[in-house]
């Protein structure tokens, strides 16, 4: 077997066996090749699966590479696996998530000013679902917590990086809730992940969590 074909197959096998995205550097190291060659082979694999139009696609997602199911089968798969756990976000929480995604890093006060209402419960819910995290403190009196999105956010929305988000103009046209994936249900109630340790929330979120 040609060495290039073998290496390409090895990368494919590594990705197939992983349930999480694998970074380019890790794939290159595992295959014993340079990152430039690994990227070339991965680009070829992405094109191979795209042209095949089968049940799987290879995508660069959340800072790595991962196999995903072809979206054309999402409706039937959602029906077959309807008992699969899905995240629940209220419309207010989804609105809060959109603001954090586009304005990060952002403080709770800045969020409240943009939304015109308290966002404490929404941010706490997003943190419990690992879609948002504390990313530091703003260098102003009181040093309020700064919030940003997580890798889990990228995974849920099928993004490789934040710059892959639709532009604000596109979001206005399609509405952010329509951009939510099959893994998220939009409701009218804010829910916390019952397994989340509330004591790990920043102090400013404790009161209304």
mmCIF file of C-alpha atoms in Angstrom:
data_model
loop_
_atom_site.group_PDB
_atom_site.id
_atom_site.type_symbol
_atom_site.label_atom_id
_atom_site.label_comp_id
_atom_site.label_asym_id
_atom_site.label_seq_id
_atom_site.Cartn_x
_atom_site.Cartn_y
_atom_site.Cartn_z
ATOM 1 C CA UNK A 1 0.000 0.000 0.000
ATOM 2 C CA UNK A 2 1.252 3.485 -0.882
ATOM 3 C CA UNK A 3 2.497 5.327 2.221
ATOM 4 C CA UNK A 4 0.262 8.354 1.599
ATOM 5 C CA UNK A 5 -2.817 6.150 1.258
ATOM 6 C CA UNK A 6 -1.879 4.289 4.430
ATOM 7 C CA UNK A 7 -1.412 7.519 6.409
ATOM 8 C CA UNK A 8 -4.685 8.922 5.124
ATOM 9 C CA UNK A 9 -6.456 5.739 6.219
ATOM 10 C CA UNK A 10 -4.775 5.921 9.613
ATOM 11 C CA UNK A 11 -6.059 9.468 10.160
ATOM 12 C CA UNK A 12 -9.526 8.310 9.131
ATOM 13 C CA UNK A 13 -9.382 5.428 11.620
ATOM 14 C CA UNK A 14 -8.202 7.693 14.451
ATOM 15 C CA UNK A 15 -11.097 10.077 13.836
ATOM 16 C CA UNK A 16 -13.615 7.254 13.550
ATOM 17 C CA UNK A 17 -12.608 5.861 16.943
ATOM 18 C CA UNK A 18 -12.828 9.200 18.739
ATOM 19 C CA UNK A 19 -16.065 10.563 20.195
ATOM 20 C CA UNK A 20 -14.525 14.035 20.512
ATOM 21 C CA UNK A 21 -12.841 16.391 18.025
ATOM 22 C CA UNK A 22 -9.100 15.740 17.649
ATOM 23 C CA UNK A 23 -6.713 18.638 17.168
ATOM 24 C CA UNK A 24 -4.557 18.787 14.058
ATOM 25 C CA UNK A 25 -1.344 18.643 16.106
ATOM 26 C CA UNK A 26 -2.509 15.467 17.902
ATOM 27 C CA UNK A 27 -3.446 13.767 14.631
ATOM 28 C CA UNK A 28 -0.134 14.683 13.035
ATOM 29 C CA UNK A 29 1.807 13.393 16.043
ATOM 30 C CA UNK A 30 -0.151 10.117 16.156
ATOM 31 C CA UNK A 31 0.437 9.547 12.436
ATOM 32 C CA UNK A 32 4.110 10.542 12.653
ATOM 33 C CA UNK A 33 3.822 13.297 10.048
ATOM 34 C CA UNK A 34 4.107 17.090 9.844
ATOM 35 C CA UNK A 35 1.027 19.226 10.467
ATOM 36 C CA UNK A 36 1.074 20.579 6.895
ATOM 37 C CA UNK A 37 0.846 17.046 5.480
ATOM 38 C CA UNK A 38 -1.827 16.084 8.001
ATOM 39 C CA UNK A 39 -3.932 19.092 7.004
ATOM 40 C CA UNK A 40 -3.608 18.189 3.312
ATOM 41 C CA UNK A 41 -4.753 14.626 3.965
ATOM 42 C CA UNK A 42 -7.606 15.791 6.196
ATOM 43 C CA UNK A 43 -8.759 18.252 3.533
ATOM 44 C CA UNK A 44 -8.810 15.323 1.094
ATOM 45 C CA UNK A 45 -10.866 13.240 3.533
ATOM 46 C CA UNK A 46 -13.331 16.094 4.020
ATOM 47 C CA UNK A 47 -13.776 16.299 0.242
ATOM 48 C CA UNK A 48 -14.034 12.489 -0.097
ATOM 49 C CA UNK A 49 -16.936 12.285 2.347
ATOM 50 C CA UNK A 50 -18.583 15.390 0.919
ATOM 51 C CA UNK A 51 -18.535 13.946 -2.615
ATOM 52 C CA UNK A 52 -19.738 10.560 -1.394
ATOM 53 C CA UNK A 53 -22.876 12.143 0.126
ATOM 54 C CA UNK A 54 -23.238 9.247 2.543
ATOM 55 C CA UNK A 55 -24.304 9.115 6.161
ATOM 56 C CA UNK A 56 -21.110 10.673 7.525
ATOM 57 C CA UNK A 57 -19.218 13.903 6.931
ATOM 58 C CA UNK A 58 -15.849 15.006 8.270
ATOM 59 C CA UNK A 59 -15.765 18.529 9.664
ATOM 60 C CA UNK A 60 -13.308 20.865 11.340
ATOM 61 C CA UNK A 61 -15.153 21.615 14.549
ATOM 62 C CA UNK A 62 -14.359 23.082 17.992
ATOM 63 C CA UNK A 63 -10.679 23.431 17.181
ATOM 64 C CA UNK A 64 -10.299 19.867 15.892
ATOM 65 C CA UNK A 65 -11.638 17.332 13.401
ATOM 66 C CA UNK A 66 -14.625 15.034 13.939
ATOM 67 C CA UNK A 67 -17.025 12.844 12.016
ATOM 68 C CA UNK A 68 -20.630 14.022 12.117
ATOM 69 C CA UNK A 69 -23.834 12.633 10.648
ATOM 70 C CA UNK A 70 -25.032 14.117 7.376
ATOM 71 C CA UNK A 71 -27.660 16.784 8.093
ATOM 72 C CA UNK A 72 -29.938 15.392 5.380
ATOM 73 C CA UNK A 73 -30.677 12.486 7.743
ATOM 74 C CA UNK A 74 -31.190 14.623 10.871
ATOM 75 C CA UNK A 75 -34.994 14.450 10.871
ATOM 76 C CA UNK A 76 -35.253 10.655 10.656
ATOM 77 C CA UNK A 77 -32.348 10.160 13.083
ATOM 78 C CA UNK A 78 -33.968 12.519 15.593
ATOM 79 C CA UNK A 79 -37.126 10.407 15.383
ATOM 80 C CA UNK A 80 -35.247 7.105 15.759
ATOM 81 C CA UNK A 81 -33.164 8.363 18.671
ATOM 82 C CA UNK A 82 -35.873 10.555 20.201
ATOM 83 C CA UNK A 83 -34.939 9.487 23.733
ATOM 84 C CA UNK A 84 -31.426 10.874 23.374
ATOM 85 C CA UNK A 85 -30.728 13.558 26.002
ATOM 86 C CA UNK A 86 -30.979 17.080 24.615
ATOM 87 C CA UNK A 87 -30.178 20.397 26.237
ATOM 88 C CA UNK A 88 -33.114 22.661 27.135
ATOM 89 C CA UNK A 89 -32.789 26.424 26.711
ATOM 90 C CA UNK A 90 -35.446 29.047 27.339
ATOM 91 C CA UNK A 91 -35.847 31.773 24.737
ATOM 92 C CA UNK A 92 -34.375 34.266 27.195
ATOM 93 C CA UNK A 93 -31.401 31.966 27.805
ATOM 94 C CA UNK A 94 -30.855 31.509 24.070
ATOM 95 C CA UNK A 95 -30.968 35.288 23.663
ATOM 96 C CA UNK A 96 -28.391 35.628 26.453
ATOM 97 C CA UNK A 97 -26.187 32.988 24.813
ATOM 98 C CA UNK A 98 -26.295 34.869 21.506
ATOM 99 C CA UNK A 99 -25.209 38.116 23.183
ATOM 100 C CA UNK A 100 -22.351 36.379 25.013
ATOM 101 C CA UNK A 101 -21.243 34.642 21.805
ATOM 102 C CA UNK A 102 -20.999 37.928 19.886
ATOM 103 C CA UNK A 103 -19.919 40.315 22.660
ATOM 104 C CA UNK A 104 -17.545 38.138 24.718
ATOM 105 C CA UNK A 105 -15.869 38.660 27.022
ATOM 106 C CA UNK A 106 -18.782 40.398 28.700
ATOM 107 C CA UNK A 107 -19.860 41.117 32.281
ATOM 108 C CA UNK A 108 -23.248 40.388 33.827
ATOM 109 C CA UNK A 109 -23.946 44.131 34.141
ATOM 110 C CA UNK A 110 -23.207 44.656 30.445
ATOM 111 C CA UNK A 111 -25.515 41.759 29.591
ATOM 112 C CA UNK A 112 -28.302 43.253 31.720
ATOM 113 C CA UNK A 113 -27.877 46.620 30.008
ATOM 114 C CA UNK A 114 -28.205 45.065 26.550
ATOM 115 C CA UNK A 115 -31.194 42.857 27.453
ATOM 116 C CA UNK A 116 -32.925 45.364 29.710
ATOM 117 C CA UNK A 117 -33.655 42.662 32.332
ATOM 118 C CA UNK A 118 -31.687 40.546 34.796
ATOM 119 C CA UNK A 119 -29.627 37.810 33.131
ATOM 120 C CA UNK A 120 -28.404 36.063 36.302
ATOM 121 C CA UNK A 121 -30.620 32.976 35.976
ATOM 122 C CA UNK A 122 -29.867 32.654 32.267
ATOM 123 C CA UNK A 123 -26.080 32.828 32.721
ATOM 124 C CA UNK A 124 -26.259 30.330 35.598
ATOM 125 C CA UNK A 125 -28.271 27.946 33.409
ATOM 126 C CA UNK A 126 -25.784 28.309 30.536
ATOM 127 C CA UNK A 127 -22.870 27.614 32.882
ATOM 128 C CA UNK A 128 -24.626 24.521 34.254
ATOM 129 C CA UNK A 129 -24.939 23.219 30.684
ATOM 130 C CA UNK A 130 -21.265 23.991 29.972
ATOM 131 C CA UNK A 131 -22.121 26.381 27.146
ATOM 132 C CA UNK A 132 -20.704 29.418 28.979
ATOM 133 C CA UNK A 133 -17.820 29.816 31.415
ATOM 134 C CA UNK A 134 -16.074 32.515 33.450
ATOM 135 C CA UNK A 135 -13.061 33.684 31.431
ATOM 136 C CA UNK A 136 -11.572 36.259 33.804
ATOM 137 C CA UNK A 137 -12.336 39.491 35.598
ATOM 138 C CA UNK A 138 -12.684 42.973 34.166
ATOM 139 C CA UNK A 139 -10.075 45.418 35.417
ATOM 140 C CA UNK A 140 -12.550 47.930 36.870
ATOM 141 C CA UNK A 141 -13.680 48.598 40.473
ATOM 142 C CA UNK A 142 -15.270 45.450 41.884
ATOM 143 C CA UNK A 143 -13.511 43.276 39.250
ATOM 144 C CA UNK A 144 -16.739 41.755 37.847
ATOM 145 C CA UNK A 145 -16.588 38.332 36.213
ATOM 146 C CA UNK A 146 -16.231 38.165 32.446
ATOM 147 C CA UNK A 147 -18.153 35.468 30.582
ATOM 148 C CA UNK A 148 -17.490 33.719 27.299
ATOM 149 C CA UNK A 149 -18.516 30.607 25.404
ATOM 150 C CA UNK A 150 -16.922 27.161 25.705
ATOM 151 C CA UNK A 151 -15.751 24.397 23.388
ATOM 152 C CA UNK A 152 -19.044 22.683 24.242
ATOM 153 C CA UNK A 153 -20.802 25.660 22.640
ATOM 154 C CA UNK A 154 -18.796 25.142 19.438
ATOM 155 C CA UNK A 155 -19.656 21.438 19.469
ATOM 156 C CA UNK A 156 -23.395 22.039 19.953
ATOM 157 C CA UNK A 157 -23.522 24.512 17.093
ATOM 158 C CA UNK A 158 -21.123 22.650 14.791
ATOM 159 C CA UNK A 159 -18.551 25.451 14.680
ATOM 160 C CA UNK A 160 -14.795 25.199 14.275
ATOM 161 C CA UNK A 161 -14.193 28.662 15.743
ATOM 162 C CA UNK A 162 -16.205 31.694 16.823
ATOM 163 C CA UNK A 163 -15.558 33.482 13.542
ATOM 164 C CA UNK A 164 -17.708 30.793 11.881
ATOM 165 C CA UNK A 165 -20.780 32.276 13.565
ATOM 166 C CA UNK A 166 -23.273 33.929 11.194
ATOM 167 C CA UNK A 167 -22.781 37.684 10.916
ATOM 168 C CA UNK A 168 -25.114 39.869 13.027
ATOM 169 C CA UNK A 169 -27.019 40.736 9.834
ATOM 170 C CA UNK A 170 -27.518 37.038 9.045
ATOM 171 C CA UNK A 171 -28.661 36.382 12.612
ATOM 172 C CA UNK A 172 -31.328 39.096 12.315
ATOM 173 C CA UNK A 173 -32.610 37.435 9.165
ATOM 174 C CA UNK A 174 -32.704 33.830 10.413
ATOM 175 C CA UNK A 175 -33.252 34.445 14.170
ATOM 176 C CA UNK A 176 -30.771 32.823 16.551
ATOM 177 C CA UNK A 177 -33.233 30.208 17.792
ATOM 178 C CA UNK A 178 -33.548 28.889 14.218
ATOM 179 C CA UNK A 179 -29.772 28.423 14.250
ATOM 180 C CA UNK A 180 -30.019 26.062 17.226
ATOM 181 C CA UNK A 181 -29.077 22.455 16.461
ATOM 182 C CA UNK A 182 -31.073 19.278 17.009
ATOM 183 C CA UNK A 183 -29.250 18.860 20.343
ATOM 184 C CA UNK A 184 -31.003 21.912 21.838
ATOM 185 C CA UNK A 185 -34.715 22.318 22.603
ATOM 186 C CA UNK A 186 -36.044 25.876 22.851
ATOM 187 C CA UNK A 187 -38.669 26.288 25.585
ATOM 188 C CA UNK A 188 -40.158 29.101 27.640
ATOM 189 C CA UNK A 189 -38.628 27.985 30.950
ATOM 190 C CA UNK A 190 -35.100 28.337 32.322
ATOM 191 C CA UNK A 191 -33.701 25.025 33.536
ATOM 192 C CA UNK A 192 -30.477 24.116 35.351
ATOM 193 C CA UNK A 193 -28.539 20.932 34.782
ATOM 194 C CA UNK A 194 -29.550 18.910 37.895
ATOM 195 C CA UNK A 195 -26.052 17.391 38.141
ATOM 196 C CA UNK A 196 -24.320 20.777 38.232
ATOM 197 C CA UNK A 197 -22.589 21.882 41.454
ATOM 198 C CA UNK A 198 -24.134 25.298 42.179
ATOM 199 C CA UNK A 199 -21.321 26.179 44.567
ATOM 200 C CA UNK A 200 -18.974 26.522 41.586
ATOM 201 C CA UNK A 201 -20.938 29.489 40.204
ATOM 202 C CA UNK A 202 -19.416 32.981 40.599
ATOM 203 C CA UNK A 203 -20.772 34.793 43.679
ATOM 204 C CA UNK A 204 -22.787 37.216 41.534
ATOM 205 C CA UNK A 205 -24.834 34.312 40.170
ATOM 206 C CA UNK A 206 -25.405 32.490 43.454
ATOM 207 C CA UNK A 207 -28.392 34.547 44.655
ATOM 208 C CA UNK A 208 -30.778 33.790 41.775
ATOM 209 C CA UNK A 209 -29.400 30.427 40.659
#
